[in-house]
CSV table of C-alpha atoms and ligand atoms in Angstrom, one decimal:
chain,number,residue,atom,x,y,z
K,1,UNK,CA,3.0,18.4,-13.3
K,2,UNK,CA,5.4,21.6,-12.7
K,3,UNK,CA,7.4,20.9,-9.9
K,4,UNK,CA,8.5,24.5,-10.6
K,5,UNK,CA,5.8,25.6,-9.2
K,6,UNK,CA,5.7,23.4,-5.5
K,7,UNK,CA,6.6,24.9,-2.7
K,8,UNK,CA,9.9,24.6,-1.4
K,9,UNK,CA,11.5,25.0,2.7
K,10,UNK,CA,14.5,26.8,2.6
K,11,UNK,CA,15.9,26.6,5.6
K,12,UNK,CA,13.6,28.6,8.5
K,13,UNK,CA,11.5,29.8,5.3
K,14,UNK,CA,8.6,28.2,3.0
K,15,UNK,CA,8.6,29.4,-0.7
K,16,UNK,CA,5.1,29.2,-2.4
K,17,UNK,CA,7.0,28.1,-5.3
K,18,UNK,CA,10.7,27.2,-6.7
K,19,UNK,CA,11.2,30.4,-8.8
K,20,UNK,CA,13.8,32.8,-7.1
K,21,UNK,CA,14.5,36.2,-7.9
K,22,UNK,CA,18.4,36.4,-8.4
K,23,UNK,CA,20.2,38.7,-7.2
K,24,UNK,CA,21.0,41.9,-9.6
K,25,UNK,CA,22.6,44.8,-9.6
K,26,UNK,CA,21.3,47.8,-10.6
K,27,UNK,CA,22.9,50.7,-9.3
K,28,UNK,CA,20.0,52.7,-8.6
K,29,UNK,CA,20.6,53.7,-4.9
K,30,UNK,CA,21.4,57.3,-3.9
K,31,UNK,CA,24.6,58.5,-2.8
K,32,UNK,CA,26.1,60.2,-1.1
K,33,UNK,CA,24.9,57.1,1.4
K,34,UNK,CA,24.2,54.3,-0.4
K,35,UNK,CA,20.8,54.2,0.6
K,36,UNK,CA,18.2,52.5,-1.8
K,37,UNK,CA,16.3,54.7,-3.7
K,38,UNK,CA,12.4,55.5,-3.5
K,39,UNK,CA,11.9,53.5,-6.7
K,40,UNK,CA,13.8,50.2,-4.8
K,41,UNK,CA,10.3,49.6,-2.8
K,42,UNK,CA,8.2,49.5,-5.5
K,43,UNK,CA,10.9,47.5,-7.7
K,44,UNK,CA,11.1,44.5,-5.7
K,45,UNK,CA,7.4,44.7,-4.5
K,46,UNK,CA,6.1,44.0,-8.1
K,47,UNK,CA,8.1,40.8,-7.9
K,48,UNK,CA,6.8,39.6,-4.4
K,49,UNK,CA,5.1,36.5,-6.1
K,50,UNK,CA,8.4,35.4,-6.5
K,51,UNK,CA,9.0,32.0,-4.5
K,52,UNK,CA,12.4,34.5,-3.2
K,53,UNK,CA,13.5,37.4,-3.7
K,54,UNK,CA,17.8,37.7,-3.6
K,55,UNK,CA,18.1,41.3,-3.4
K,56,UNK,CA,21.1,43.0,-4.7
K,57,UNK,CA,24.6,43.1,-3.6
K,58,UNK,CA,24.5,45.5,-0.7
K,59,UNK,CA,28.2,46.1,0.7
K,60,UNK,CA,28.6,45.6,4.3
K,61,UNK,CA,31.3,48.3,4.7
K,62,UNK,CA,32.3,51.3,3.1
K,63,UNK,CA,35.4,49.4,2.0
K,64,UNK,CA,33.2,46.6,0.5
K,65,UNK,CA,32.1,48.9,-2.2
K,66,UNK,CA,32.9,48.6,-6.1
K,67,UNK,CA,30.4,49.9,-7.8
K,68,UNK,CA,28.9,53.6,-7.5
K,69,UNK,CA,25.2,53.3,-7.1
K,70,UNK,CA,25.1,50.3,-5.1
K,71,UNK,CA,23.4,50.1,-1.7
K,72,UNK,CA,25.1,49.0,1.7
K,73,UNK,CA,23.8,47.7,4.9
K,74,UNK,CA,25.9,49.2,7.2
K,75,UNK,CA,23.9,52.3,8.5
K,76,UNK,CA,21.0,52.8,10.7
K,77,UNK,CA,19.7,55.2,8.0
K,78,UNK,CA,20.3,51.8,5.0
K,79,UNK,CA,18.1,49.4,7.7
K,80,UNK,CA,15.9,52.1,7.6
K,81,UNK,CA,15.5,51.7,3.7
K,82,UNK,CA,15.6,48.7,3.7
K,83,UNK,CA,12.7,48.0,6.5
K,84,UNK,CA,10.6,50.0,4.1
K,85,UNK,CA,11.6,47.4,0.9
K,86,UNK,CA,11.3,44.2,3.1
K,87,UNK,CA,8.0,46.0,4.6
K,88,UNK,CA,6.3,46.0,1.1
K,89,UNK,CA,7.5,42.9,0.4
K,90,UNK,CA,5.8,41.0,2.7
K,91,UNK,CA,3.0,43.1,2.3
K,92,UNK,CA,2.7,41.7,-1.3
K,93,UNK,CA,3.0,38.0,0.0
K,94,UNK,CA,6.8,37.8,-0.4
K,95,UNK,CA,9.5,36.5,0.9
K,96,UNK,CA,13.6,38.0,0.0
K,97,UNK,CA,16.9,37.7,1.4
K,98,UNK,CA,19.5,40.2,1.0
K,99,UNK,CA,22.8,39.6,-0.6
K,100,UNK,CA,25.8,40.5,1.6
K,101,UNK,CA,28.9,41.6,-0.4
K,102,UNK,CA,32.5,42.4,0.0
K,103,UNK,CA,34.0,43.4,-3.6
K,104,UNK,CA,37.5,43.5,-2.7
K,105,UNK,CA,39.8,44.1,-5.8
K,106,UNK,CA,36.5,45.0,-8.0
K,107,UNK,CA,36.4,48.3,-6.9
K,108,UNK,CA,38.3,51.5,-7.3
K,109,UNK,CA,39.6,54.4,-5.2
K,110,UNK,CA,36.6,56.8,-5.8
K,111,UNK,CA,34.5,54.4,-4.4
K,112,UNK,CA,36.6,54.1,-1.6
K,113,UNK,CA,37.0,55.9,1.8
K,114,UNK,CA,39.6,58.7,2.0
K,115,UNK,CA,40.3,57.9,-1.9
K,116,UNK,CA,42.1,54.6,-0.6
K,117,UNK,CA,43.1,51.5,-2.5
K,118,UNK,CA,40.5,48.8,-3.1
K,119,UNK,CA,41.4,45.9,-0.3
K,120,UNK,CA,42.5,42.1,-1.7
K,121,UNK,CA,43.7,39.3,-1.0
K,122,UNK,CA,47.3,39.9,-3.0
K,123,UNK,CA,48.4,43.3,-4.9
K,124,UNK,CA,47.2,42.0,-8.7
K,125,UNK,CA,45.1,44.0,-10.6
K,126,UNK,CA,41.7,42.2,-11.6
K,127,UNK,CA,41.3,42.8,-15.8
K,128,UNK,CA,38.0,44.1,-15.1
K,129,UNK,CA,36.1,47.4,-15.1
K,130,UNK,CA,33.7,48.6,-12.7
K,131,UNK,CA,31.2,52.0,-12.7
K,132,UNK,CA,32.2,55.1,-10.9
K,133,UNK,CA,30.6,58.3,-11.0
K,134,UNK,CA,31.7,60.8,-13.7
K,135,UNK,CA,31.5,64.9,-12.3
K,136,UNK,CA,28.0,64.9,-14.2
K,137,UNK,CA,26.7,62.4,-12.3
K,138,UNK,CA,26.2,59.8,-14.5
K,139,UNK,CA,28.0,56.5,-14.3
K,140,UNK,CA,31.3,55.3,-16.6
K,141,UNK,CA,33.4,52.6,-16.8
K,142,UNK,CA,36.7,52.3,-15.4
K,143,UNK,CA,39.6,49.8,-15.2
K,144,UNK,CA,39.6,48.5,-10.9
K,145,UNK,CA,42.8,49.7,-9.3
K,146,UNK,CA,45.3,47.2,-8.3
K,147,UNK,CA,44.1,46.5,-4.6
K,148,UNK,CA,46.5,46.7,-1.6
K,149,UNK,CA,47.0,42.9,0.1
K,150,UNK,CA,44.9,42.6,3.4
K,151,UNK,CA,47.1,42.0,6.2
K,152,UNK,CA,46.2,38.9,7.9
K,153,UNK,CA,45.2,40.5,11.3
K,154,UNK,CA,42.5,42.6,8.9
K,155,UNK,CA,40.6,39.5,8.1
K,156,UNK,CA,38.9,39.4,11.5
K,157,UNK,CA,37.8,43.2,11.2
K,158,UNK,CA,35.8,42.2,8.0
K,159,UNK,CA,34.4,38.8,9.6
K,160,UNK,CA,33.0,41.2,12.2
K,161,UNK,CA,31.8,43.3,9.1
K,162,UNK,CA,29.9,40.2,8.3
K,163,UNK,CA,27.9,39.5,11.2
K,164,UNK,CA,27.5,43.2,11.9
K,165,UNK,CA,25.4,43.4,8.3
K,166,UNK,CA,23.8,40.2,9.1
K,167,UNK,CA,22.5,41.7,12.0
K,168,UNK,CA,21.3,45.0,10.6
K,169,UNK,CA,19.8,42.8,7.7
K,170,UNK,CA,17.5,40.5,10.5
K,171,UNK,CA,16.8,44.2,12.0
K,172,UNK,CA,15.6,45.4,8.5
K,173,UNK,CA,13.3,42.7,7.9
K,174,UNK,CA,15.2,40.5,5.2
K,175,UNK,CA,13.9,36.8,6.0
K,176,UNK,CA,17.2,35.2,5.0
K,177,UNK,CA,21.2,36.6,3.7
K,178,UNK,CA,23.1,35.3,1.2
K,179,UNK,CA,26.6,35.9,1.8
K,180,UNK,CA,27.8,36.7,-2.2
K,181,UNK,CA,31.3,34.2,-2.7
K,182,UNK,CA,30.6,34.3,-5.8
K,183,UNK,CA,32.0,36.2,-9.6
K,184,UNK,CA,35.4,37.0,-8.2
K,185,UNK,CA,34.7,39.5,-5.6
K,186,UNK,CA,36.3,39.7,-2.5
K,187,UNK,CA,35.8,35.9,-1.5
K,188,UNK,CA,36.1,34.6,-4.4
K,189,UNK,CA,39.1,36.1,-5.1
K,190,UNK,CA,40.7,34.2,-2.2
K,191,UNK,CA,39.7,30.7,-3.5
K,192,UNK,CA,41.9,31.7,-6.7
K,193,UNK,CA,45.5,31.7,-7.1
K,194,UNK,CA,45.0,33.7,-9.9
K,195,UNK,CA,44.5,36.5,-7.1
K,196,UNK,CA,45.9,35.4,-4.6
K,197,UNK,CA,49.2,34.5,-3.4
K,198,UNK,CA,49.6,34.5,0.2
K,199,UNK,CA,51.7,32.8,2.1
K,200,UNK,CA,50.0,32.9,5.2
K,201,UNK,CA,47.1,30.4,6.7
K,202,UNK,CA,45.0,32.0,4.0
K,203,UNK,CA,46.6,31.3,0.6
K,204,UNK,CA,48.7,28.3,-0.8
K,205,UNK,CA,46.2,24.9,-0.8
K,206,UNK,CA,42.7,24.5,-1.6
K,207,UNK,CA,41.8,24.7,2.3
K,208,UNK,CA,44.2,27.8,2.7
K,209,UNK,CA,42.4,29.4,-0.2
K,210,UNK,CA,38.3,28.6,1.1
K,211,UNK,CA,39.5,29.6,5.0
K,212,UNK,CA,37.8,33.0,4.8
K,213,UNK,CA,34.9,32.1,2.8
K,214,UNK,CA,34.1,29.2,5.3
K,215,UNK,CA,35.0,31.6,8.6
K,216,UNK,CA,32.6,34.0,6.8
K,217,UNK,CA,30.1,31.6,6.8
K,218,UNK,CA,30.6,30.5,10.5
K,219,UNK,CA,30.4,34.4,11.4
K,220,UNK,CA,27.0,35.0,9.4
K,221,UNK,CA,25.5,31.7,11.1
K,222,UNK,CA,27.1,32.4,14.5
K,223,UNK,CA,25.1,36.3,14.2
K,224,UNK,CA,21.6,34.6,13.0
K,225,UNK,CA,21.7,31.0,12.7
K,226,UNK,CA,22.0,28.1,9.9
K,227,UNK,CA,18.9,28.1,8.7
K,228,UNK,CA,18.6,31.7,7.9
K,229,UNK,CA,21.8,31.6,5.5
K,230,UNK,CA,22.7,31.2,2.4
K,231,UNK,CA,25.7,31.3,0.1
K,232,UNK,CA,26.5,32.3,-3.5
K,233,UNK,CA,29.1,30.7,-5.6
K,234,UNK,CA,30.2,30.3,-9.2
K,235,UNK,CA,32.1,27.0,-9.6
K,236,UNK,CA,34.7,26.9,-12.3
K,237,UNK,CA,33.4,30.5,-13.2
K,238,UNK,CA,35.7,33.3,-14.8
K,239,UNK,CA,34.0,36.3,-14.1
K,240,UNK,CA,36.1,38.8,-13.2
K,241,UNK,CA,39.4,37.1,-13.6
K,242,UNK,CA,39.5,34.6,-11.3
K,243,UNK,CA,40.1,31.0,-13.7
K,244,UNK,CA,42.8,29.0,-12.1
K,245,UNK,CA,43.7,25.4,-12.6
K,246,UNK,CA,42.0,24.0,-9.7
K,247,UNK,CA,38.6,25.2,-9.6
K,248,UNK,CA,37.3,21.7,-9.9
K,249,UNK,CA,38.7,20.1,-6.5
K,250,UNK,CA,38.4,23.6,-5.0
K,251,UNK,CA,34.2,23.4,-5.5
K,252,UNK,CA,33.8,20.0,-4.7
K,253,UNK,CA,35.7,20.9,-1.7
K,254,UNK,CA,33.2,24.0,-0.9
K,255,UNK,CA,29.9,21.7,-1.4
K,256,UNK,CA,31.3,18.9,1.3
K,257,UNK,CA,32.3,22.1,3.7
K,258,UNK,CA,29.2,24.1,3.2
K,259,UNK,CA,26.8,20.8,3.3
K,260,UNK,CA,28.5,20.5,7.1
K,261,UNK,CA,27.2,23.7,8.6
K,262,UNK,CA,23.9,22.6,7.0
K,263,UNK,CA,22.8,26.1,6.0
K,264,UNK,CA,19.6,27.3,4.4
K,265,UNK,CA,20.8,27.1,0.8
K,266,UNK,CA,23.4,26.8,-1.4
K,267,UNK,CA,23.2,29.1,-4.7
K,268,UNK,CA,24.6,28.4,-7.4
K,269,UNK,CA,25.8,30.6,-10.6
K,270,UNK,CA,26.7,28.5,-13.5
K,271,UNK,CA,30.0,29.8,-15.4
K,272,UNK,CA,28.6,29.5,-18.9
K,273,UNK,CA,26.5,33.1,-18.5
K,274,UNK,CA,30.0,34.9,-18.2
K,275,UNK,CA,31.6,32.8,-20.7
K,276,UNK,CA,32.9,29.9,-18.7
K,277,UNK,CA,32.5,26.0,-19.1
K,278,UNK,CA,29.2,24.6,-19.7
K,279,UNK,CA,28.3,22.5,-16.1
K,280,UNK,CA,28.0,19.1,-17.4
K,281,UNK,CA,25.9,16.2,-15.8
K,282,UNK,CA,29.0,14.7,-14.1
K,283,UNK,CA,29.6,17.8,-12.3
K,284,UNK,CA,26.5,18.0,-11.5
K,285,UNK,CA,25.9,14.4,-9.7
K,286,UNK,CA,29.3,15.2,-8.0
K,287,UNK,CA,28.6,18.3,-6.3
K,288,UNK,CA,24.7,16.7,-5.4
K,289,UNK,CA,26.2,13.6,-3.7
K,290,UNK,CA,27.9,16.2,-1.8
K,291,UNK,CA,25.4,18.7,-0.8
K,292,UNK,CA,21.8,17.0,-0.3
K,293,UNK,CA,20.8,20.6,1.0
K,294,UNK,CA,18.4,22.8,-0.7
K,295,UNK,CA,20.4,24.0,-4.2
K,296,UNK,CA,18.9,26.8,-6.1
K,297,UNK,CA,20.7,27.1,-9.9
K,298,UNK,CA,21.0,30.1,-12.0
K,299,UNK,CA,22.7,30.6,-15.4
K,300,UNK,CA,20.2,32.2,-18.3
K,301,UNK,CA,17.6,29.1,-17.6
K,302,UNK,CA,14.8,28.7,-19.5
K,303,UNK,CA,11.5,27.3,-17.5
K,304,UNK,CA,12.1,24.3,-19.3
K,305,UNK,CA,15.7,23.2,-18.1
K,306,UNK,CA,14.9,24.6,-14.9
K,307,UNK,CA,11.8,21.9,-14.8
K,308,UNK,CA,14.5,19.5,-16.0
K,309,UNK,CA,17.2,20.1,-13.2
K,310,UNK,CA,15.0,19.8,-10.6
K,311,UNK,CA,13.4,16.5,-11.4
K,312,UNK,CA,16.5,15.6,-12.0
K,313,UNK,CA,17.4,16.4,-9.0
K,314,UNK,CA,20.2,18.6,-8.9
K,315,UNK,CA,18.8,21.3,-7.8
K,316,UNK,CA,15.8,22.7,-5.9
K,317,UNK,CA,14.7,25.7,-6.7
K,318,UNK,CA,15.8,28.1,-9.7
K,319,UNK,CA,17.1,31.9,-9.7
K,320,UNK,CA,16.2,34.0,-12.9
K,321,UNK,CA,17.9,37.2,-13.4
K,322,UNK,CA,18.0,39.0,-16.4
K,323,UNK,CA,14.1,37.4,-16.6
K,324,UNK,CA,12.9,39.1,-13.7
K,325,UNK,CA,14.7,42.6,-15.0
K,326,UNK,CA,11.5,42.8,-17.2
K,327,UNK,CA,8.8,40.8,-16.2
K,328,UNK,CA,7.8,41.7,-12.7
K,329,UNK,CA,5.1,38.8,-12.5
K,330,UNK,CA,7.1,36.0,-13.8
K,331,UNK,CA,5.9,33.4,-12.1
K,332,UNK,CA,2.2,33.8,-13.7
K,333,UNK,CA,4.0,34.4,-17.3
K,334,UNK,CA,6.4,30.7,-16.8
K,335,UNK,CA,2.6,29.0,-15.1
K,336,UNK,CA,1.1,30.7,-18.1
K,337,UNK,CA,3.8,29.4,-20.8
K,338,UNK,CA,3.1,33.4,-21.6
K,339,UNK,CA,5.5,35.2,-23.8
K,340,UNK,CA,8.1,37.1,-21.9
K,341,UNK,CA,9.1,41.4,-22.0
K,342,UNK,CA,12.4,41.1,-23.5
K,343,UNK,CA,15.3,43.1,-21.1
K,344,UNK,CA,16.4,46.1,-22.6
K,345,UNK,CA,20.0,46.0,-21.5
K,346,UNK,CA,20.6,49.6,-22.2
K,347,UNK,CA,18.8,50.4,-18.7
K,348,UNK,CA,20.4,47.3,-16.6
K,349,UNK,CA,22.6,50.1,-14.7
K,350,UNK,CA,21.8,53.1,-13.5
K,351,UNK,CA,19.1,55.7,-14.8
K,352,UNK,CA,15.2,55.9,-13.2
K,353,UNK,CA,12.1,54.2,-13.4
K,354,UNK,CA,12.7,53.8,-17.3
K,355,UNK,CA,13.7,50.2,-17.5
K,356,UNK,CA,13.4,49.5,-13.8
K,357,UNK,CA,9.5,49.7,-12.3
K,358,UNK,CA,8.2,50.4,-15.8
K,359,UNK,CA,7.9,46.7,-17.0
K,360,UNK,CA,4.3,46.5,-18.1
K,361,UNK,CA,2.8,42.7,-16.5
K,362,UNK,CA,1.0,40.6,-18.8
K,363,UNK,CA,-2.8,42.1,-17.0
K,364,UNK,CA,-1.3,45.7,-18.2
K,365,UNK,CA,-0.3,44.5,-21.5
K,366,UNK,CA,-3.8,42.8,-22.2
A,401,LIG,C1,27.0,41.8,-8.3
A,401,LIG,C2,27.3,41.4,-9.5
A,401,LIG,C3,27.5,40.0,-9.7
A,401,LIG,O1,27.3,39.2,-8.8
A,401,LIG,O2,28.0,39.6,-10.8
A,401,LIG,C4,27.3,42.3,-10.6
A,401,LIG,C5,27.7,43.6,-10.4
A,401,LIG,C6,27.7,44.5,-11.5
A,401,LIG,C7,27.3,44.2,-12.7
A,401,LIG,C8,26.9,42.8,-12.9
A,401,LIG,C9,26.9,41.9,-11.9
């Protein structure tokens, strides 16, 4: 039988089933404010019979942004947008946890307060683009601006950004955070010395390099508490420009500090969707025998290897992202072995209802 579709505990939560909603971006929130939009509600409340919902990355400071459109949780007027989301959801039967993210270098200085430079952990330009907003409102692409190098005293004023989003998120409703370390944003970008090269307690060796990650994690959990936390990483990923040489030792090293503070869940993005390595079955019985804790995968899986990875048993539950773009009632299409709405990729970012609530489910398509 489906284990797929077993409940899971995560943490201080019970899913009805393993299928997660991943987190996605889909820059759709109003600015000036970064509030999420009237459509956000109805959005994530079509997908309540999700096991969980990740909402998107929401930046926890008005520095954390990259990305015109997305939503933050560092306003009383956000938790007040978000109580309304987190309110339907449960109304539906749901469950969803909130995505907590810094994008450091991905960014750029229209996104930024007082037209600043985007924060990082060195001055080196990421070779990536984000979306900023054009004078006719819509959204283009734009290389990031080389970030200015965070002085060490500032890491502690973003670790207090941290726990102050995790507690507007508990105030909002969200049953769990994920803190995002994950596709070379902010700390992500201090694991690699491809971005950074300080010579201070945060850069140099592999533990130098995962301080702030882990001393973000130890703020979130200090704010709520282990079992209401997850975490986000890409191991061996390249998204963004973050490759280095030692991404191998450096996750290996993550899973055996992140399995210590025993949190909720450990999330994991597989490189191959943004053209890195394929994870291979070695990797994968490396990182389990260190991390027993609940693992939820994600990577363009089909039902099928998601099935497979769980009995498996290196992993526990699986995210679907591009999947849940356009078929709100997933679960029932993957229990129904039902064919599945194609994403139209045209209306990922951006836009209205038009490729966002407008995915029909299979009842409205009968
Ligand atoms: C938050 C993102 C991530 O985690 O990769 C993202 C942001 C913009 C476009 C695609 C993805």
């Amino acid at each position: 039988a489906d284990k797929l579709f077993t409940p899971l505990t995560v943490g201080a939560v019970t899913l009805a089933n393993r299928v997660a909603m991943a987190p996605l971006t889909r820059l759709r929130n109003i600015e000036p404010g970064d509030v999420p939009g009237p459509l956000a509600k109805e959005y994530y409340r079509q997908r309540a019979s999700a096991g969980l919902i990740v909402a998107e990355g929401t930046h926890i400071s008005p520095t954390a942004k990259g990305y015109a459109g997305a939503p933050g949780i560092y306003s009383e007027e956000q938790v007040r947008a978000w109580s309304e989301v987190t309110a339907a959801v449960h109304q539906a039967g749901g469950k969803i946890a909130l995505q907590l993210w810094h994008t450091g270098r991905i960014s750029h200085r229209s996104l930024q307060p007082n037209g600043d430079a985007p924060v990082g952990p060195s001055a080196i330009q990421a070779d990536s683009r984000t979306n900023i907003r054009a004078a006719d409102g819509s959204l283009v692409r734009e290389q990031c601006d080389t970030p200015r190098a965070l002085e060490t005293e500032e890491i502690a004023d973003i670790l207090e950004d941290y726990r102050r989003a995790t507690d507007n998120a508990r105030r909002a409703g969200f049953d769990l955070v994920e803190i995002h370390g994950a596709h070379g944003y902010l700390l992500d970008q201090f694991l690699s010395p491809a971005a950074n090269v300080r010579t201070d307690q945060y850069g140099g060796s592999v533990e130098n390099r995962a301080r702030f990650l882990l001393e973000a994690v130890d703020a979130v959990v200090a704010e709520w508490d282990a079992d209401h936390v997850g975490i986000r990483i890409s191991p061996l990923g390249i998204f963004n420009g973050v490759s280095n040489t030692d991404q191998l030792e450096m996750a290996l090293y993550l899973a055996e500090q992140l399995a210590k503070r025993k949190l909720a869940f450990l999330h994991i993005s597989e490189p191959d969707w943004a053209g890195g390595p394929k994870l291979d079955d070695t990797f994968r019985a490396e990182l389990r025998k260190r991390y027993p804790g609940v693992i939820i995968g994600a990577g363009g899986y089909t039902a099928e290897k998601a099935e497979t990875l769980i009995k498996q048993g290196y992993i526990d539950a699986a995210a679907f992202g591009r999947s849940y773009i356009s078929n709100p009632d997933l679960v029932e299409r993957l229990k129904q072995n039902a064919p599945l709405n194609p994403p139209q990729a045209e209306t990922f970012y951006g836009g209205d209802a038009h490729g966002y609530t407008d995915y029909p489910t299979l009842q409205q398509q009968a």
